[in-house]
Short mmCIF file of C-alpha atoms in Angstrom, two decimals:
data_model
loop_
_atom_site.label_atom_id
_atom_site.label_comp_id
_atom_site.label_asym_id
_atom_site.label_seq_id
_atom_site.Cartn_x
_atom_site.Cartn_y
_atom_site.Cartn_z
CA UNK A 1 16.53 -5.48 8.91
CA UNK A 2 14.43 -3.78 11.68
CA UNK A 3 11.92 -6.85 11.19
CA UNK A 4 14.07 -9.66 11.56
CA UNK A 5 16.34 -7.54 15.28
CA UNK A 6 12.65 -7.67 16.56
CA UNK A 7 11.72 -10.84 15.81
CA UNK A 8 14.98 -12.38 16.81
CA UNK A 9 14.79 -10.30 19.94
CA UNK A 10 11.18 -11.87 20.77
CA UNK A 11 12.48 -15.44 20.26
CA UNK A 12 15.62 -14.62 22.30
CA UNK A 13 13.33 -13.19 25.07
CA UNK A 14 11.08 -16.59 24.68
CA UNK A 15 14.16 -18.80 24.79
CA UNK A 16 15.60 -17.79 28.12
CA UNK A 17 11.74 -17.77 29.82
CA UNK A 18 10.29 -14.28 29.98
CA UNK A 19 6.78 -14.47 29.91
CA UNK A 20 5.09 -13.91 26.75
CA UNK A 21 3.55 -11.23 27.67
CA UNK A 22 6.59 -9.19 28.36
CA UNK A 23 8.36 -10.62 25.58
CA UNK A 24 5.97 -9.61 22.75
CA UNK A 25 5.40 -5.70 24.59
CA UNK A 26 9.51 -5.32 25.11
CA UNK A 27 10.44 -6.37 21.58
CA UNK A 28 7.38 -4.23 19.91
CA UNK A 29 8.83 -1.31 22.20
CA UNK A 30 12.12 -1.78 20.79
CA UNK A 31 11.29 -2.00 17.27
CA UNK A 32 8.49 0.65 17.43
CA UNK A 33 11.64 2.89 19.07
CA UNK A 34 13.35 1.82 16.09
CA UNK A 35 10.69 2.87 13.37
CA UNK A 36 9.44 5.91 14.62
CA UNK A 37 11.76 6.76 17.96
CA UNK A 38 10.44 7.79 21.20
CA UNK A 39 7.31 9.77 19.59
CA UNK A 40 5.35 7.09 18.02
CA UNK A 41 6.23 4.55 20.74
CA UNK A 42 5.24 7.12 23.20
CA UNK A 43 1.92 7.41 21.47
CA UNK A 44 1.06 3.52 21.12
CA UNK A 45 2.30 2.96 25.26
CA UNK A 46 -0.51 5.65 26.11
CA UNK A 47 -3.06 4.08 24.53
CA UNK A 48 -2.52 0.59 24.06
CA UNK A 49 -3.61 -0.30 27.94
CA UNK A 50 -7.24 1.25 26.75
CA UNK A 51 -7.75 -0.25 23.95
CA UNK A 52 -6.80 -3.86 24.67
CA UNK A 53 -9.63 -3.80 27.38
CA UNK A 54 -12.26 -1.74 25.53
CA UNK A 55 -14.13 -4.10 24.11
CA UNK A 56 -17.24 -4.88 25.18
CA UNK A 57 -16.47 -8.81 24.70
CA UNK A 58 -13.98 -8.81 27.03
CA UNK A 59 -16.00 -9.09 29.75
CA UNK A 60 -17.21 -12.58 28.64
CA UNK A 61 -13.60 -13.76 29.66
CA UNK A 62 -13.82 -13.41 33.57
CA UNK A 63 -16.98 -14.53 33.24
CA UNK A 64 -16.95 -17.66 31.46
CA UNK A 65 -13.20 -18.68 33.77
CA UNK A 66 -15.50 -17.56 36.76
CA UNK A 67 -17.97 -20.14 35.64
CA UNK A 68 -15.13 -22.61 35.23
CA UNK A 69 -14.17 -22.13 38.60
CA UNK A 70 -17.70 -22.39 40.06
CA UNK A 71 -17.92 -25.51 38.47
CA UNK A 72 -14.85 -27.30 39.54
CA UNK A 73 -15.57 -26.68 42.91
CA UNK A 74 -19.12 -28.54 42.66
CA UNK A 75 -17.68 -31.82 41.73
CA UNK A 76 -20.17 -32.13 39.14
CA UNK A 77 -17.32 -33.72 36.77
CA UNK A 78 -17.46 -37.12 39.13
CA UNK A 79 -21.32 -37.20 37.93
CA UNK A 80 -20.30 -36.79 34.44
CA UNK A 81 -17.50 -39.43 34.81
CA UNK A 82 -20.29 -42.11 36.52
CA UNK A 83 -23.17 -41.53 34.10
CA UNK A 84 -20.68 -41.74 31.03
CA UNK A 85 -19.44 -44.72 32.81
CA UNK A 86 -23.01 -45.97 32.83
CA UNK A 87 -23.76 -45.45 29.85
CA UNK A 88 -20.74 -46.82 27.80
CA UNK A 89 -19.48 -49.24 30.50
CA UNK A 90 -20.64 -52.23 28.97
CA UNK A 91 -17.62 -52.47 26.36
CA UNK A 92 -14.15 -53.09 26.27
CA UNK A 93 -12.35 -49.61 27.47
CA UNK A 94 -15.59 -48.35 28.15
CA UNK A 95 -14.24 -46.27 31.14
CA UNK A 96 -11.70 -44.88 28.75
CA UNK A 97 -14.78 -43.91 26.48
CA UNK A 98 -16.60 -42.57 29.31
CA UNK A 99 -13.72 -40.27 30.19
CA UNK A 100 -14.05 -38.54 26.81
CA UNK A 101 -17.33 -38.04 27.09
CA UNK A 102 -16.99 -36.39 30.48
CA UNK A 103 -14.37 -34.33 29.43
CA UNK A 104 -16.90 -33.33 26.06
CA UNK A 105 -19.50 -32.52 29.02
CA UNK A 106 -17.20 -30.74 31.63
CA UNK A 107 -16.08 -28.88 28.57
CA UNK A 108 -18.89 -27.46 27.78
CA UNK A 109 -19.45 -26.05 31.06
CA UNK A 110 -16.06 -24.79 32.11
CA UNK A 111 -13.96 -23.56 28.79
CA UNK A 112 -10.56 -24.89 30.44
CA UNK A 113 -8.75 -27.42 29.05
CA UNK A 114 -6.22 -27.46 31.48
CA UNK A 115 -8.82 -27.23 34.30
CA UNK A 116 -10.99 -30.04 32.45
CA UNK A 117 -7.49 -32.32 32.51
CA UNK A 118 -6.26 -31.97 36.18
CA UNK A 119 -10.36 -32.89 36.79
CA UNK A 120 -10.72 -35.88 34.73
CA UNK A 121 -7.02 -36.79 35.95
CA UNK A 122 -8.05 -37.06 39.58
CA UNK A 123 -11.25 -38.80 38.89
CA UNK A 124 -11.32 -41.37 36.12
CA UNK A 125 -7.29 -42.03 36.27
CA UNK A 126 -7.80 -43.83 39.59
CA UNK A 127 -10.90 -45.54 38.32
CA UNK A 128 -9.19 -46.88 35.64
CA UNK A 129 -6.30 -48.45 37.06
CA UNK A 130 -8.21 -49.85 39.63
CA UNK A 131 -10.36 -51.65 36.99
CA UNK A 132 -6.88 -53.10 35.69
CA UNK A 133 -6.30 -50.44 32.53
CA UNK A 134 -3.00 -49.97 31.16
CA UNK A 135 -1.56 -46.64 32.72
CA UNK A 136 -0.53 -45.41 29.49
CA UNK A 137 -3.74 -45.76 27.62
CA UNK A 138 -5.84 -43.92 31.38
CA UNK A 139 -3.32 -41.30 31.38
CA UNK A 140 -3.41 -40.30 27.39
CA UNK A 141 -6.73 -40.73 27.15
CA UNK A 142 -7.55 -38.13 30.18
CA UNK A 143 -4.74 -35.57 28.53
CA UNK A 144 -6.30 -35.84 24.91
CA UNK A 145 -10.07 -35.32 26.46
CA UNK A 146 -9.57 -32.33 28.37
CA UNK A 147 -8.59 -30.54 24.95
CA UNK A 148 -11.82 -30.77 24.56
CA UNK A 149 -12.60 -27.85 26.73
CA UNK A 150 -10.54 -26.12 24.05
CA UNK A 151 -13.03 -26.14 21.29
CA UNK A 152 -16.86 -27.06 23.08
CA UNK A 153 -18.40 -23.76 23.83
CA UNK A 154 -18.25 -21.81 26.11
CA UNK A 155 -14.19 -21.50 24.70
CA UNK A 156 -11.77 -18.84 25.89
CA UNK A 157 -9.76 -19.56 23.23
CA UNK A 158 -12.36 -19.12 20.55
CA UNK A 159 -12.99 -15.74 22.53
CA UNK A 160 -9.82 -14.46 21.96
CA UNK A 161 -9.75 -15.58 18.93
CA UNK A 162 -12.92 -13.80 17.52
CA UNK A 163 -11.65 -10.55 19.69
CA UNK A 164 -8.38 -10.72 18.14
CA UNK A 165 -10.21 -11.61 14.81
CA UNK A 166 -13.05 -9.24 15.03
CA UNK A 167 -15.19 -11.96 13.91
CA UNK A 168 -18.78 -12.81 15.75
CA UNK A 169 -17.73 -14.33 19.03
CA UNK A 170 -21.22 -16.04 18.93
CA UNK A 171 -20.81 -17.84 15.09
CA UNK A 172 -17.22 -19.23 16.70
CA UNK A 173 -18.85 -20.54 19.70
CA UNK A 174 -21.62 -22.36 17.87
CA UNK A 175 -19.12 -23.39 15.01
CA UNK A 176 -17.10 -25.66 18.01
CA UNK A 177 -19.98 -27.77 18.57
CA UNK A 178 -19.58 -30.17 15.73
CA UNK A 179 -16.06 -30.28 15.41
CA UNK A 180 -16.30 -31.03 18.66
CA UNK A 181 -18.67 -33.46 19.00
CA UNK A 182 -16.29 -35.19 16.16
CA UNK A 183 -13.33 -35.05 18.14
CA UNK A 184 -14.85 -37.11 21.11
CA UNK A 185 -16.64 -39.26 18.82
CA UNK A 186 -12.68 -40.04 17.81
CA UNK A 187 -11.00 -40.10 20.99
CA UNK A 188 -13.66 -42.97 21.79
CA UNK A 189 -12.85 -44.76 18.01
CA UNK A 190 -9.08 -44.77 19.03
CA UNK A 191 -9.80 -45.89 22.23
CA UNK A 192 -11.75 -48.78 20.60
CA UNK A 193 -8.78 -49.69 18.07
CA UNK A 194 -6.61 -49.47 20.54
CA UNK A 195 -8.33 -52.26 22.63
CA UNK A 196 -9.23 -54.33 19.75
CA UNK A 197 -5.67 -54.35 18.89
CA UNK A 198 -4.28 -55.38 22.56
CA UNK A 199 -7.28 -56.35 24.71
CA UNK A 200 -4.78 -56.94 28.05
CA UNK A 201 -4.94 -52.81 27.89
CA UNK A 202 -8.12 -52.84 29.15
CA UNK A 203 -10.62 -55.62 31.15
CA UNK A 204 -13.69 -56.47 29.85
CA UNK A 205 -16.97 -54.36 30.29
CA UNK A 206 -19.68 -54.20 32.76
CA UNK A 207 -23.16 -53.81 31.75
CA UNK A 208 -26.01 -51.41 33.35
CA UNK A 209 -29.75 -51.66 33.13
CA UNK A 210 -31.78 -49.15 31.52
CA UNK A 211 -33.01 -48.36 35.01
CA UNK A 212 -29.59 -47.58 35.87
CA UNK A 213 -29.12 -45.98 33.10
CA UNK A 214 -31.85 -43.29 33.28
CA UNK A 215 -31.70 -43.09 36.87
CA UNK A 216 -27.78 -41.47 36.11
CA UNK A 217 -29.06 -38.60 33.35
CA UNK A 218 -30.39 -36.96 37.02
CA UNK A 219 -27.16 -35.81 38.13
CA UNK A 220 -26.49 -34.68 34.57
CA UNK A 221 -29.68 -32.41 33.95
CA UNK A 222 -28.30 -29.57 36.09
CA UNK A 223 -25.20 -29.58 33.81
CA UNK A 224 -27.16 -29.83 30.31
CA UNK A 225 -29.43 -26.60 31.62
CA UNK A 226 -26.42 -24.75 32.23
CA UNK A 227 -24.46 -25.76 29.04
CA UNK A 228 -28.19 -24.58 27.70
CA UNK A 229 -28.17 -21.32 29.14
CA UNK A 230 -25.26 -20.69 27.74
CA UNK A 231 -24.86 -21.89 24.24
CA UNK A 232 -28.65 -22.36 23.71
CA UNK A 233 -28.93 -18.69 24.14
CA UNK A 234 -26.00 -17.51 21.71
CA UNK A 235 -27.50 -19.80 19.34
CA UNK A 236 -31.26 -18.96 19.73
CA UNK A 237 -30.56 -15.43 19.39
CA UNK A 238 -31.86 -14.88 22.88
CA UNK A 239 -28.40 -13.79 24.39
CA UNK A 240 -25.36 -12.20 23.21
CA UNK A 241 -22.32 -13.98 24.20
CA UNK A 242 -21.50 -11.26 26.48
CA UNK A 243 -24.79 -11.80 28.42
CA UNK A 244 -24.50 -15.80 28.35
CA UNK A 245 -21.47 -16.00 29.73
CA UNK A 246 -23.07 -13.43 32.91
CA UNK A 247 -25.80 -16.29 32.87
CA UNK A 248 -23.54 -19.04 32.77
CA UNK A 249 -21.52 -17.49 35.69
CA UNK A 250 -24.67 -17.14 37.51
CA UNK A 251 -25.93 -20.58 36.86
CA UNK A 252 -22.57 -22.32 37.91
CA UNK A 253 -22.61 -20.32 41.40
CA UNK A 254 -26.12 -21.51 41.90
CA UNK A 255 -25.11 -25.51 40.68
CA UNK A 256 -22.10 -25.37 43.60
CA UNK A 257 -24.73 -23.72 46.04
CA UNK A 258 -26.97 -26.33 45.19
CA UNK A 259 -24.39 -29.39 45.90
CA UNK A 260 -23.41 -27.43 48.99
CA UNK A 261 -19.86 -26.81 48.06
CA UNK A 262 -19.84 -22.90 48.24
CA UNK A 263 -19.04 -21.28 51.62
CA UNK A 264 -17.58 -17.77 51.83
CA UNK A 265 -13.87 -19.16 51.37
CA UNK A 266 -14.54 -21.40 48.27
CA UNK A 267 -16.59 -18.35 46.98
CA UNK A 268 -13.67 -15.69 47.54
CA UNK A 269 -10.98 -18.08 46.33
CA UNK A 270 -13.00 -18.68 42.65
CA UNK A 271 -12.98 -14.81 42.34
CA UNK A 272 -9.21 -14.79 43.37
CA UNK A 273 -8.36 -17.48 40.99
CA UNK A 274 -10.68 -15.85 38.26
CA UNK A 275 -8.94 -12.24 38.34
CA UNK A 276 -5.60 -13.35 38.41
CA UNK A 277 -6.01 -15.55 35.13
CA UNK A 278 -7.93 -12.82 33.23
CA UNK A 279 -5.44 -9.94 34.25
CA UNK A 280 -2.75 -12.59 33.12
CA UNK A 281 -4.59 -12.68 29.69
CA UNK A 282 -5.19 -9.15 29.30
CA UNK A 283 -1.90 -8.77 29.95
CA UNK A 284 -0.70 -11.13 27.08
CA UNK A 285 -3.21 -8.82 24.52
CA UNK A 286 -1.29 -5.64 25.84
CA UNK A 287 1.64 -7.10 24.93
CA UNK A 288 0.30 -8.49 21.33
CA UNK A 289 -1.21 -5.15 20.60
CA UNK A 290 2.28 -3.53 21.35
CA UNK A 291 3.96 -6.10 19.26
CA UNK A 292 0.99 -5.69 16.43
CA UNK A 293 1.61 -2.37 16.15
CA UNK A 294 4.69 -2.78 14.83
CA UNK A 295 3.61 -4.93 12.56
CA UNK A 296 1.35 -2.84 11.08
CA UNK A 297 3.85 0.19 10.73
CA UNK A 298 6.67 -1.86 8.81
CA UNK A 299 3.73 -3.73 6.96
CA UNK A 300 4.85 -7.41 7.30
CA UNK A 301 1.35 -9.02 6.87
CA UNK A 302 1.23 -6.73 3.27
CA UNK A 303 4.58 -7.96 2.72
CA UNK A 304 4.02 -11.58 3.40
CA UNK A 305 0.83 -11.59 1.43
CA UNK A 306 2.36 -10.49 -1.15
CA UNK A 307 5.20 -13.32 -1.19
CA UNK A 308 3.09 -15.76 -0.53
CA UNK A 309 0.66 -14.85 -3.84
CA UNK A 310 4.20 -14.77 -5.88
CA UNK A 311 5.23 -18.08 -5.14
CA UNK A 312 2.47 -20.02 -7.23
CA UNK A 313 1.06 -22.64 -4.71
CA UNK A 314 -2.55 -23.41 -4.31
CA UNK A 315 -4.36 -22.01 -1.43
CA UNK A 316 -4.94 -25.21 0.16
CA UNK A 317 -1.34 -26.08 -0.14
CA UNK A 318 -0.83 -22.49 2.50
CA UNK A 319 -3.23 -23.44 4.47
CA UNK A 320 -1.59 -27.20 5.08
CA UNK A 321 2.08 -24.94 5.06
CA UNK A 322 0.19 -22.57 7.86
CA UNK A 323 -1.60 -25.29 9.82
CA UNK A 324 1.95 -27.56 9.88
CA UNK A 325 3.34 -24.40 11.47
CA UNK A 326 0.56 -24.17 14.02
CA UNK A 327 1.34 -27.84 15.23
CA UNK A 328 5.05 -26.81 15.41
CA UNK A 329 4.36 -24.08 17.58
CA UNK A 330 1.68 -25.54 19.73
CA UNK A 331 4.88 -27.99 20.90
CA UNK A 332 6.54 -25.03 22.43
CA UNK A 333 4.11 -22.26 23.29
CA UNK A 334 0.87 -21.90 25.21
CA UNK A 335 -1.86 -22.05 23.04
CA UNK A 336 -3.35 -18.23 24.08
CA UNK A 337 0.15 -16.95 23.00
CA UNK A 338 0.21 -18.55 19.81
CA UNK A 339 -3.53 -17.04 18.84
CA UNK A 340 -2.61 -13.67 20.02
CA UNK A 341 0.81 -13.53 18.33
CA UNK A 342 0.13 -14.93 14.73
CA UNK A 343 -3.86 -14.23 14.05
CA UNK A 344 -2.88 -10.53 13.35
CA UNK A 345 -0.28 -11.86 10.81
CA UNK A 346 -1.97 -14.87 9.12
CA UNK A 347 -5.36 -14.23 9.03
CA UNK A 348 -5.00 -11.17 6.45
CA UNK A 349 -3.43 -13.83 4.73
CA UNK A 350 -5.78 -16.42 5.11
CA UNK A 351 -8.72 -14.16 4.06
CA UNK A 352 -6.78 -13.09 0.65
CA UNK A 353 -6.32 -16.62 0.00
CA UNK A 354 -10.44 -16.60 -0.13
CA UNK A 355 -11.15 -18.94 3.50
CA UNK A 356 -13.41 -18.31 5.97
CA UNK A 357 -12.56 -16.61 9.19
CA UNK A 358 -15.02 -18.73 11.39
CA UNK A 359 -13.60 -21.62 9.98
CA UNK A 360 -10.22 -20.67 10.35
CA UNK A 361 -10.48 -19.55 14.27
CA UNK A 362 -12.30 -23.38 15.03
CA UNK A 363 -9.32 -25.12 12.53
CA UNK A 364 -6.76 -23.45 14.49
CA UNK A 365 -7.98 -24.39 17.81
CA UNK A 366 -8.68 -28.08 16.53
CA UNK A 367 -4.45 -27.39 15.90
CA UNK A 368 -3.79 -26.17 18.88
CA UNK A 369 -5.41 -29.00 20.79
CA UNK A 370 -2.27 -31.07 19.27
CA UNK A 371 0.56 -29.16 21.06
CA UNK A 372 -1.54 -29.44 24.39
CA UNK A 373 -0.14 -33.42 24.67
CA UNK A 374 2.77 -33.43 22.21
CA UNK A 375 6.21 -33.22 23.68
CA UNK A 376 7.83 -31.11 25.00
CA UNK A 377 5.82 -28.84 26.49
CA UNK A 378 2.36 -30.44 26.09
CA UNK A 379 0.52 -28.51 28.92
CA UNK A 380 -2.56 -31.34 29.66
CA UNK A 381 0.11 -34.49 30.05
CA UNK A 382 2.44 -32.09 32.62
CA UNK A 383 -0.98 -31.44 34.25
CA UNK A 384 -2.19 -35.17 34.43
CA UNK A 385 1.75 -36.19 35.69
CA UNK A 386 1.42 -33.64 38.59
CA UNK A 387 -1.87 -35.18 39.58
CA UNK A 388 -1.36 -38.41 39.07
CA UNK A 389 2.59 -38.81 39.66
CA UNK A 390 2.95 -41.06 36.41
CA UNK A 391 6.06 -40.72 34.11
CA UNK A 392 6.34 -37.88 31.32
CA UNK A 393 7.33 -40.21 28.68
CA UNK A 394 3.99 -42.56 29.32
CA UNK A 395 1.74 -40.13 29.27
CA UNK A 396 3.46 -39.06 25.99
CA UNK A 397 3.25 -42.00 24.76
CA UNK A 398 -0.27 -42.72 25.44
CA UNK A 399 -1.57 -39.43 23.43
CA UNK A 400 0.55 -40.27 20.52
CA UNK A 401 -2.76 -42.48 19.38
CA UNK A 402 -4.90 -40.03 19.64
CA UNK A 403 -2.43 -37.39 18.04
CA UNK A 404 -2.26 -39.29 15.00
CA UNK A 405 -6.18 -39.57 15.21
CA UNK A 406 -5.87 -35.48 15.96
CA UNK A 407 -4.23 -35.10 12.59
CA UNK A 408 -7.22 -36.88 10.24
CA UNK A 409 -9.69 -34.92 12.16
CA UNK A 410 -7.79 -31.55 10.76
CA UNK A 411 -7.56 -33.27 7.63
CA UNK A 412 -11.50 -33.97 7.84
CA UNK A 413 -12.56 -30.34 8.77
CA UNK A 414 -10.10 -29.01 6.44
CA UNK A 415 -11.69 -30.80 3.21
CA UNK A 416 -15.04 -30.39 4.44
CA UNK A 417 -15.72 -26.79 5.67
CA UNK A 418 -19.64 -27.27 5.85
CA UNK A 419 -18.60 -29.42 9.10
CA UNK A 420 -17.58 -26.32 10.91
CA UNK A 421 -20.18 -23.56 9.41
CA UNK A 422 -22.98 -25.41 9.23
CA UNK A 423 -24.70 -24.61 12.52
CA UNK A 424 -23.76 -21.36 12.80
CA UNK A 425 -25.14 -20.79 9.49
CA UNK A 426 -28.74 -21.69 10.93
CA UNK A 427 -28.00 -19.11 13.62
CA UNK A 428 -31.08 -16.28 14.23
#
């Protein structure tokens, strides 16, 4: 009874708008009042604040959104966006195909999907309408790329994922590369159906030289050293993820010194921007660990492990039942929330059930990428409207394409597990 007052008091508190945060520490409080009255929720408020930022991994979240920052403000993204452009330009929707593989690239050196959307928004959007594309197919295509940023390392969300997890930060990074490398691969195959099918969606190519096209991988080497220094490192052996993501900081404040885009101001308003998004996600742990807590005392996770093993279905069949729940929630939650809230629940689960952790953490982002551009609170398209002041309802309907396309990739990874823990099985 105490289980279901809390967790109807948590959706309550979500429904009207309290932040997550609050809403996961006020209805742990409550129930942990509940279970064990003012002297074990005493105990928990004391020394819940400590241990949500003891961890030594924590510190590579300020400094991987730190690096994000550096990079936005260097403009390197328009250099990704031209030498993609070069590169794939030549066929129909090419600039739609060059958009995801700048947002593959600027993912891999920022680790923000919605900082790798309102990017590609302001820079390829334009570029494509002005080369006659089809507003719906510019504006999904930018929203469905930026997810990339989601899953390439370096990836806050596998972060907190292999923090929440306690799982090798490092394997989760490295196991992202693939999968990602797949997903981009299919936002450019959908992009290609979807022109095949209706050419008048986009105009016909343009073709480059080779000169031009070599000449263009020089504005990109400064961002393929720094995605280098940061996942070659972790994967080499030569840095812990803790001490790449102090490199990669480092590296990105040198790239904007280098294109001359860091004064004093620029430089104090990254750190700004940088603190108040990793207090706001330490704040959301506090307020998991509160709720978590709770958990643990009342023993749902035994309890639901238990049901589940009663009920006679296959673990695959769970894991499609658990993943169909992740896209549900993804619609209506931020993505951090949702890791921070039900990892501590399902993964117990998921591990009984006999699946890999690593593989589970990069699945569930791949998930979570859906609920960043499905309706109705799909982060990336409310991002690309404000930047681009198109209409929800296109936007939404340009990513359903590559939603569907979404959905097969989960399938893929999901039958085929080698796809995720392959490389970091080669790991030093």
């Amino acid at each position: 009874m105490t289980v279901a007052l809390v967790i109807a008091l948590l959706a309550g508190l979500l429904v009207i708008g309290l932040p997550v945060a609050l809403a996961m520490a006020i209805s742990g409080s409550v129930g942990l009042y509940l279970f064990g009255g003012m002297a074990v929720l005493g105990g928990i408020l004391k020394t819940a604040p400590l241990s949500t930022a003891n961890s030594y991994e924590i510190i590579t979240i300020p400094m991987f959104i730190l690096m994000a920052e550096f990079v936005i403000i260097s403009g390197v993204a328009q250099d990704l966006f031209r030498a993609a452009t070069i590169w794939v330009g030549r066929l129909r929707g090419g600039l739609a195909m060059a958009t995801a593989v700048a947002g593959a690239g600027f993912g891999a050196i920022s680790g923000s999907s919605t900082a790798a959307a309102a990017t590609l928004a302001s820079t390829s959007i334009p570029a494509m309408i002005d080369e006659g594309y089809d507003p719906k197919l510019a504006s999904g295509v930018v929203a469905i790329s930026g997810t990339l940023a989601m899953l390439i390392p370096p990836s806050v969300a596998l972060i907190l994922y292999g923090i929440i997890a306690d799982v090798s930060v490092g394997q989760l990074l490295v196991a992202g590369v693939i999968p990602g490398i797949l997903v981009a691969l299919t936002i450019m195959a959908t992009v290609a159906v979807l022109v095949r099918i209706d050419p008048s969606v986009a105009p016909a190519g343009q073709p480059y030289s080779f000169r031009d096209k070599f000449a263009s991988l020089s504005r990109v080497g400064p961002m393929l050293l720094l995605f280098l220094a940061v996942t070659g490192t972790i994967y080499s052996g030569i840095a812990t993820p803790t001490e790449a993501s102090g490199i990669g900081a480092f590296g990105a404040m040198l790239l904007a010194l280098h294109e001359r885009k860091l004064g004093f101001s620029q430089a104090w308003g990254c750190l700004r921007r940088a603190a108040q998004t990793t207090c706001m996600i330490l704040f959301v742990i506090l307020g998991a660990h509160i709720f978590g807590y709770f958990f643990t005392l009342t023993r749902v996770t035994n309890d639901l492990t238990q049901w589940i093993g009663g009920l006679g279905i296959s673990p695959m069949g769970v894991m499609v039942v658990i993943l169909i729940i992740y896209v549900f929630l993804g619609a209506f939650m931020d993505q951090i929330a949702i890791l921070i809230l039900t990892v501590p629940v399902l993964l117990p689960l998921v591990l009984s059930l006999g699946f890999d952790p690593i593989w589970f953490g990069v699945i569930v982002v791949v998930t979570a990428e859906v609920g960043m551009v499905t309706p109705p609170l799909g982060m990336n398209v409310f991002v690309v409207a404000r930047y681009t002041r198109r209409p929800l309802g296109e936007i939404f309907r340009g990513t359903f394409p590559h939603v569907l396309a979404h959905l097969l990739v989960i399938a893929l990874l999901t039958a085929f597990p080698a796809l995720v823990l392959w490389l970091p099985s080669t790991m030093n």
